[in-house]
Each structure stands twice: as structure tokens, then as C-alpha cells.
């Protein structure tokens, strides 16, 4: 007998949906009475009994159950779509916040590392030895007359000042 009460409840649209389901706005307008009011009678010594709806065939009941299931399915799908949209928006917000937090953490770590790093050691200035070169003359004979000469390629910087006419790697030879 409890099954008949469930079917009647489904027909009326009051079956225990439970949860936070929001009623569809068109549910109440689509409910139409299919049977006269069901009465429950009790006696002092008997348990309550439910009277079966009058004038409904099995096909009417099946159709009513199918319609109720379709309304419930549509409502559930709408609720799931709303939940998915909220979840997607929340996930996007959480990811953006995570990227921002990561950038802030990296910047803080860089600042901390710079603050803790010892100052760069001073590199002692290396004094380059001053190379004393002979005075530059216009011609080799002038260098030879002044007592300078015999410059070797790759050894003496003065070699580049003069022309090595014979190509032997020596200029201003005595």
C-alpha cells in the first residue's frame, strides 16, 4: 500500500525529493488532478489504510510516473549545470589566486636571498705592468742612430711601427 501513496505523491508532485532542490517555476502550473482526493481511514484497532485512486488505469499511472521522472530529471540537470558553472568559476578564481601567491612568494624569496647574500668581494686591482717602449722614430735608420733597434715580431711592440721589407720577422736590424 505504501507504493500507491508514492505514486499518488508523484502525481501531485510532492514526492520526497529531499535535498536543496529548487522547485521549477512551471511545476505547479503543470499539475493537473488525475483522480479524486484519496482518503485515509483509520479505526481504533486497525492500522491506517490508503484508498487507491479512483478512475485511473495502469497506463495513466505509467504516464504520470514518466512525466514526474522527466520533470525530476530536467530539474536535476538544471541544478547540476548551475553547480558546474559555480565550480568552474571557483576553480578559475583559485588558480588565479595561486598564480598571484606564487609570484609574491618568488619575489619575497629573491628579496630575502639578496638581503642574506654577502656583498660582492672587492677584486683587488691588478696593476698591469707598464711596458716601456723605445721612442718611435719615422725610419729605422733614425732608431739605429739613436741606439735602438733589432725588434722581433711577437716579442717587441715596436716591431709593428716599422716595415719588415725582407719578411724575416725582424725590423731595424743593425
PDB file of N, CA and C in Angstrom, residues 84-148:
ATOM      1  N   UNK A  84      27.973  23.138 -11.753  1.00  0.00           N
ATOM      2  CA  UNK A  84      29.181  23.052 -12.566  1.00  0.00           C
ATOM      3  C   UNK A  84      29.691  24.455 -12.918  1.00  0.00           C
ATOM      4  N   UNK A  85      28.789  25.365 -13.253  1.00  0.00           N
ATOM      5  CA  UNK A  85      29.194  26.741 -13.570  1.00  0.00           C
ATOM      6  C   UNK A  85      29.833  27.400 -12.349  1.00  0.00           C
ATOM      7  N   UNK A  86      29.235  27.203 -11.170  1.00  0.00           N
ATOM      8  CA  UNK A  86      29.814  27.773  -9.950  1.00  0.00           C
ATOM      9  C   UNK A  86      31.180  27.151  -9.652  1.00  0.00           C
ATOM     10  N   UNK A  87      31.288  25.834  -9.831  1.00  0.00           N
ATOM     11  CA  UNK A  87      32.559  25.149  -9.575  1.00  0.00           C
ATOM     12  C   UNK A  87      33.639  25.622 -10.534  1.00  0.00           C
ATOM     13  N   UNK A  88      33.294  25.799 -11.796  1.00  0.00           N
ATOM     14  CA  UNK A  88      34.262  26.268 -12.793  1.00  0.00           C
ATOM     15  C   UNK A  88      34.738  27.672 -12.456  1.00  0.00           C
ATOM     16  N   UNK A  89      33.823  28.543 -12.073  1.00  0.00           N
ATOM     17  CA  UNK A  89      34.184  29.906 -11.707  1.00  0.00           C
ATOM     18  C   UNK A  89      35.075  29.899 -10.462  1.00  0.00           C
ATOM     19  N   UNK A  90      34.751  29.081  -9.507  1.00  0.00           N
ATOM     20  CA  UNK A  90      35.549  28.983  -8.273  1.00  0.00           C
ATOM     21  C   UNK A  90      36.945  28.455  -8.581  1.00  0.00           C
ATOM     22  N   UNK A  91      37.043  27.456  -9.437  1.00  0.00           N
ATOM     23  CA  UNK A  91      38.334  26.885  -9.817  1.00  0.00           C
ATOM     24  C   UNK A  91      39.197  27.936 -10.512  1.00  0.00           C
ATOM     25  N   UNK A  92      38.589  28.717 -11.388  1.00  0.00           N
ATOM     26  CA  UNK A  92      39.317  29.776 -12.079  1.00  0.00           C
ATOM     27  C   UNK A  92      39.858  30.789 -11.070  1.00  0.00           C
ATOM     28  N   UNK A  93      39.029  31.160 -10.099  1.00  0.00           N
ATOM     29  CA  UNK A  93      39.445  32.111  -9.069  1.00  0.00           C
ATOM     30  C   UNK A  93      40.587  31.538  -8.230  1.00  0.00           C
ATOM     31  N   UNK A  94      40.481  30.271  -7.864  1.00  0.00           N
ATOM     32  CA  UNK A  94      41.524  29.638  -7.046  1.00  0.00           C
ATOM     33  C   UNK A  94      42.838  29.570  -7.820  1.00  0.00           C
ATOM     34  N   UNK A  95      42.785  29.244  -9.104  1.00  0.00           N
ATOM     35  CA  UNK A  95      44.009  29.180  -9.916  1.00  0.00           C
ATOM     36  C   UNK A  95      44.657  30.554 -10.038  1.00  0.00           C
ATOM     37  N   UNK A  96      43.851  31.599 -10.258  1.00  0.00           N
ATOM     38  CA  UNK A  96      44.401  32.950 -10.353  1.00  0.00           C
ATOM     39  C   UNK A  96      45.056  33.343  -9.034  1.00  0.00           C
ATOM     40  N   UNK A  97      44.415  33.019  -7.922  1.00  0.00           N
ATOM     41  CA  UNK A  97      44.973  33.344  -6.615  1.00  0.00           C
ATOM     42  C   UNK A  97      46.271  32.574  -6.385  1.00  0.00           C
ATOM     43  N   UNK A  98      46.322  31.328  -6.822  1.00  0.00           N
ATOM     44  CA  UNK A  98      47.546  30.532  -6.664  1.00  0.00           C
ATOM     45  C   UNK A  98      48.692  31.136  -7.470  1.00  0.00           C
ATOM     46  N   UNK A  99      48.413  31.576  -8.701  1.00  0.00           N
ATOM     47  CA  UNK A  99      49.466  32.216  -9.510  1.00  0.00           C
ATOM     48  C   UNK A  99      49.956  33.496  -8.840  1.00  0.00           C
ATOM     49  N   UNK A 100      49.031  34.288  -8.308  1.00  0.00           N
ATOM     50  CA  UNK A 100      49.409  35.524  -7.624  1.00  0.00           C
ATOM     51  C   UNK A 100      50.248  35.210  -6.386  1.00  0.00           C
ATOM     52  N   UNK A 101      49.819  34.239  -5.610  1.00  0.00           N
ATOM     53  CA  UNK A 101      50.562  33.852  -4.402  1.00  0.00           C
ATOM     54  C   UNK A 101      51.966  33.360  -4.768  1.00  0.00           C
ATOM     55  N   UNK A 102      52.075  32.614  -5.859  1.00  0.00           N
ATOM     56  CA  UNK A 102      53.372  32.100  -6.285  1.00  0.00           C
ATOM     57  C   UNK A 102      54.299  33.256  -6.679  1.00  0.00           C
ATOM     58  N   UNK A 103      53.776  34.222  -7.434  1.00  0.00           N
ATOM     59  CA  UNK A 103      54.597  35.380  -7.817  1.00  0.00           C
ATOM     60  C   UNK A 103      55.085  36.139  -6.583  1.00  0.00           C
ATOM     61  N   UNK A 104      54.188  36.343  -5.631  1.00  0.00           N
ATOM     62  CA  UNK A 104      54.550  37.069  -4.409  1.00  0.00           C
ATOM     63  C   UNK A 104      55.623  36.291  -3.639  1.00  0.00           C
ATOM     64  N   UNK A 105      55.470  34.973  -3.554  1.00  0.00           N
ATOM     65  CA  UNK A 105      56.442  34.150  -2.829  1.00  0.00           C
ATOM     66  C   UNK A 105      57.807  34.183  -3.508  1.00  0.00           C
ATOM     67  N   UNK A 106      57.822  34.132  -4.828  1.00  0.00           N
ATOM     68  CA  UNK A 106      59.100  34.168  -5.548  1.00  0.00           C
ATOM     69  C   UNK A 106      59.782  35.518  -5.329  1.00  0.00           C
ATOM     70  N   UNK A 107      59.023  36.597  -5.418  1.00  0.00           N
ATOM     71  CA  UNK A 107      59.610  37.926  -5.199  1.00  0.00           C
ATOM     72  C   UNK A 107      60.165  38.051  -3.787  1.00  0.00           C
ATOM     73  N   UNK A 108      59.426  37.537  -2.800  1.00  0.00           N
ATOM     74  CA  UNK A 108      59.895  37.592  -1.416  1.00  0.00           C
ATOM     75  C   UNK A 108      61.167  36.768  -1.245  1.00  0.00           C
ATOM     76  N   UNK A 109      61.222  35.607  -1.870  1.00  0.00           N
ATOM     77  CA  UNK A 109      62.414  34.767  -1.779  1.00  0.00           C
ATOM     78  C   UNK A 109      63.623  35.440  -2.415  1.00  0.00           C
ATOM     79  N   UNK A 110      63.401  36.107  -3.543  1.00  0.00           N
ATOM     80  CA  UNK A 110      64.505  36.811  -4.203  1.00  0.00           C
ATOM     81  C   UNK A 110      65.000  37.950  -3.308  1.00  0.00           C
ATOM     82  N   UNK A 111      64.060  38.711  -2.734  1.00  0.00           N
ATOM     83  CA  UNK A 111      64.458  39.801  -1.837  1.00  0.00           C
ATOM     84  C   UNK A 111      65.242  39.268  -0.638  1.00  0.00           C
ATOM     85  N   UNK A 112      64.761  38.162  -0.070  1.00  0.00           N
ATOM     86  CA  UNK A 112      65.420  37.574   1.097  1.00  0.00           C
ATOM     87  C   UNK A 112      66.815  37.075   0.727  1.00  0.00           C
ATOM     88  N   UNK A 113      66.924  36.458  -0.427  1.00  0.00           N
ATOM     89  CA  UNK A 113      68.217  35.954  -0.875  1.00  0.00           C
ATOM     90  C   UNK A 113      69.192  37.105  -1.095  1.00  0.00           C
ATOM     91  N   UNK A 114      68.707  38.169  -1.697  1.00  0.00           N
ATOM     92  CA  UNK A 114      69.574  39.331  -1.917  1.00  0.00           C
ATOM     93  C   UNK A 114      70.000  39.937  -0.591  1.00  0.00           C
ATOM     94  N   UNK A 115      69.095  39.959   0.387  1.00  0.00           N
ATOM     95  CA  UNK A 115      69.410  40.543   1.684  1.00  0.00           C
ATOM     96  C   UNK A 115      70.426  39.685   2.436  1.00  0.00           C
ATOM     97  N   UNK A 116      70.347  38.375   2.289  1.00  0.00           N
ATOM     98  CA  UNK A 116      71.241  37.474   3.006  1.00  0.00           C
ATOM     99  C   UNK A 116      72.569  37.265   2.307  1.00  0.00           C
ATOM    100  N   UNK A 117      72.627  37.540   1.039  1.00  0.00           N
ATOM    101  CA  UNK A 117      73.849  37.308   0.275  1.00  0.00           C
ATOM    102  C   UNK A 117      74.933  38.275   0.738  1.00  0.00           C
ATOM    103  N   UNK A 118      76.151  37.751   0.871  1.00  0.00           N
ATOM    104  CA  UNK A 118      77.238  38.657   1.276  1.00  0.00           C
ATOM    105  C   UNK A 118      77.523  39.642   0.151  1.00  0.00           C
ATOM    106  N   UNK A 119      78.001  40.791   0.526  1.00  0.00           N
ATOM    107  CA  UNK A 119      78.315  41.763  -0.529  1.00  0.00           C
ATOM    108  C   UNK A 119      79.424  41.200  -1.412  1.00  0.00           C
ATOM    109  N   UNK A 120      79.444  41.583  -2.642  1.00  0.00           N
ATOM    110  CA  UNK A 120      80.466  41.042  -3.532  1.00  0.00           C
ATOM    111  C   UNK A 120      81.855  41.435  -3.033  1.00  0.00           C
ATOM    112  N   UNK A 121      82.738  40.466  -3.082  1.00  0.00           N
ATOM    113  CA  UNK A 121      84.101  40.712  -2.623  1.00  0.00           C
ATOM    114  C   UNK A 121      84.777  41.686  -3.575  1.00  0.00           C
ATOM    115  N   UNK A 122      85.535  42.572  -2.991  1.00  0.00           N
ATOM    116  CA  UNK A 122      86.232  43.527  -3.823  1.00  0.00           C
ATOM    117  C   UNK A 122      87.395  42.824  -4.503  1.00  0.00           C
ATOM    118  N   UNK A 123      87.437  42.973  -5.766  1.00  0.00           N
ATOM    119  CA  UNK A 123      88.517  42.376  -6.531  1.00  0.00           C
ATOM    120  C   UNK A 123      89.685  43.351  -6.485  1.00  0.00           C
ATOM    121  N   UNK A 124      90.806  42.870  -5.993  1.00  0.00           N
ATOM    122  CA  UNK A 124      91.941  43.786  -5.935  1.00  0.00           C
ATOM    123  C   UNK A 124      92.350  44.188  -7.349  1.00  0.00           C
ATOM    124  N   UNK A 125      92.643  45.414  -7.452  1.00  0.00           N
ATOM    125  CA  UNK A 125      93.035  45.933  -8.756  1.00  0.00           C
ATOM    126  C   UNK A 125      94.393  45.347  -9.126  1.00  0.00           C
ATOM    127  N   UNK A 126      94.423  44.745 -10.276  1.00  0.00           N
ATOM    128  CA  UNK A 126      95.673  44.186 -10.754  1.00  0.00           C
ATOM    129  C   UNK A 126      96.375  45.275 -11.558  1.00  0.00           C
ATOM    130  N   UNK A 127      97.528  45.578 -11.105  1.00  0.00           N
ATOM    131  CA  UNK A 127      98.272  46.605 -11.812  1.00  0.00           C
ATOM    132  C   UNK A 127      98.950  45.971 -13.013  1.00  0.00           C
ATOM    133  N   UNK A 128      98.615  46.493 -14.138  1.00  0.00           N
ATOM    134  CA  UNK A 128      99.278  45.998 -15.333  1.00  0.00           C
ATOM    135  C   UNK A 128     100.642  46.665 -15.425  1.00  0.00           C
ATOM    136  N   UNK A 129     101.610  45.858 -15.665  1.00  0.00           N
ATOM    137  CA  UNK A 129     102.935  46.451 -15.738  1.00  0.00           C
ATOM    138  C   UNK A 129     103.011  47.402 -16.926  1.00  0.00           C
ATOM    139  N   UNK A 130     103.622  48.485 -16.680  1.00  0.00           N
ATOM    140  CA  UNK A 130     103.784  49.467 -17.736  1.00  0.00           C
ATOM    141  C   UNK A 130     104.975  49.021 -18.580  1.00  0.00           C
ATOM    142  N   UNK A 131     104.689  48.794 -19.819  1.00  0.00           N
ATOM    143  CA  UNK A 131     105.737  48.344 -20.718  1.00  0.00           C
ATOM    144  C   UNK A 131     106.447  49.582 -21.261  1.00  0.00           C
ATOM    145  N   UNK A 132     107.689  49.597 -21.004  1.00  0.00           N
ATOM    146  CA  UNK A 132     108.490  50.704 -21.512  1.00  0.00           C
ATOM    147  C   UNK A 132     108.878  50.393 -22.949  1.00  0.00           C
ATOM    148  N   UNK A 133     108.494  51.247 -23.808  1.00  0.00           N
ATOM    149  CA  UNK A 133     108.874  51.061 -25.207  1.00  0.00           C
ATOM    150  C   UNK A 133     109.876  52.133 -25.606  1.00  0.00           C
ATOM    151  N   UNK A 134     110.561  51.801 -26.630  1.00  0.00           N
ATOM    152  CA  UNK A 134     111.519  52.771 -27.172  1.00  0.00           C
ATOM    153  C   UNK A 134     110.737  53.899 -27.836  1.00  0.00           C
ATOM    154  N   UNK A 135     111.354  55.040 -27.974  1.00  0.00           N
ATOM    155  CA  UNK A 135     110.670  56.119 -28.676  1.00  0.00           C
ATOM    156  C   UNK A 135     110.444  55.737 -30.132  1.00  0.00           C
ATOM    157  N   UNK A 136     109.379  56.243 -30.685  1.00  0.00           N
ATOM    158  CA  UNK A 136     109.050  55.905 -32.075  1.00  0.00           C
ATOM    159  C   UNK A 136     109.727  56.918 -33.009  1.00  0.00           C
ATOM    160  N   UNK A 137     110.368  56.336 -33.988  1.00  0.00           N
ATOM    161  CA  UNK A 137     111.042  57.155 -34.979  1.00  0.00           C
ATOM    162  C   UNK A 137     110.323  56.987 -36.308  1.00  0.00           C
ATOM    163  N   UNK A 138     110.578  57.891 -37.216  1.00  0.00           N
ATOM    164  CA  UNK A 138     109.947  57.815 -38.531  1.00  0.00           C
ATOM    165  C   UNK A 138     110.556  56.704 -39.375  1.00  0.00           C
ATOM    166  N   UNK A 139     111.825  56.472 -39.213  1.00  0.00           N
ATOM    167  CA  UNK A 139     112.512  55.456 -40.012  1.00  0.00           C
ATOM    168  C   UNK A 139     113.444  54.652 -39.118  1.00  0.00           C
ATOM    169  N   UNK A 140     113.745  53.432 -39.552  1.00  0.00           N
ATOM    170  CA  UNK A 140     114.610  52.553 -38.781  1.00  0.00           C
ATOM    171  C   UNK A 140     116.036  53.124 -38.627  1.00  0.00           C
ATOM    172  N   UNK A 141     116.514  53.786 -39.655  1.00  0.00           N
ATOM    173  CA  UNK A 141     117.876  54.293 -39.543  1.00  0.00           C
ATOM    174  C   UNK A 141     117.966  55.317 -38.422  1.00  0.00           C
ATOM    175  N   UNK A 142     116.847  56.071 -38.171  1.00  0.00           N
ATOM    176  CA  UNK A 142     116.848  57.038 -37.086  1.00  0.00           C
ATOM    177  C   UNK A 142     116.912  56.319 -35.743  1.00  0.00           C
ATOM    178  N   UNK A 143     116.128  55.178 -35.605  1.00  0.00           N
ATOM    179  CA  UNK A 143     116.153  54.378 -34.379  1.00  0.00           C
ATOM    180  C   UNK A 143     117.551  53.793 -34.174  1.00  0.00           C
ATOM    181  N   UNK A 144     118.182  53.309 -35.250  1.00  0.00           N
ATOM    182  CA  UNK A 144     119.514  52.720 -35.150  1.00  0.00           C
ATOM    183  C   UNK A 144     120.542  53.784 -34.755  1.00  0.00           C
ATOM    184  N   UNK A 145     120.415  54.976 -35.314  1.00  0.00           N
ATOM    185  CA  UNK A 145     121.354  56.055 -34.995  1.00  0.00           C
ATOM    186  C   UNK A 145     121.237  56.459 -33.523  1.00  0.00           C
ATOM    187  N   UNK A 146     120.009  56.345 -32.955  1.00  0.00           N
ATOM    188  CA  UNK A 146     119.797  56.706 -31.551  1.00  0.00           C
ATOM    189  C   UNK A 146     120.143  55.540 -30.625  1.00  0.00           C
ATOM    190  N   UNK A 147     120.515  54.409 -31.174  1.00  0.00           N
ATOM    191  CA  UNK A 147     120.922  53.267 -30.350  1.00  0.00           C
ATOM    192  C   UNK A 147     119.798  52.257 -30.107  1.00  0.00           C
ATOM    193  N   UNK A 148     118.721  52.365 -30.830  1.00  0.00           N
ATOM    194  CA  UNK A 148     117.603  51.424 -30.674  1.00  0.00           C
ATOM    195  C   UNK A 148     117.541  50.552 -31.919  1.00  0.00           C
TER     196      UNK A 148
END
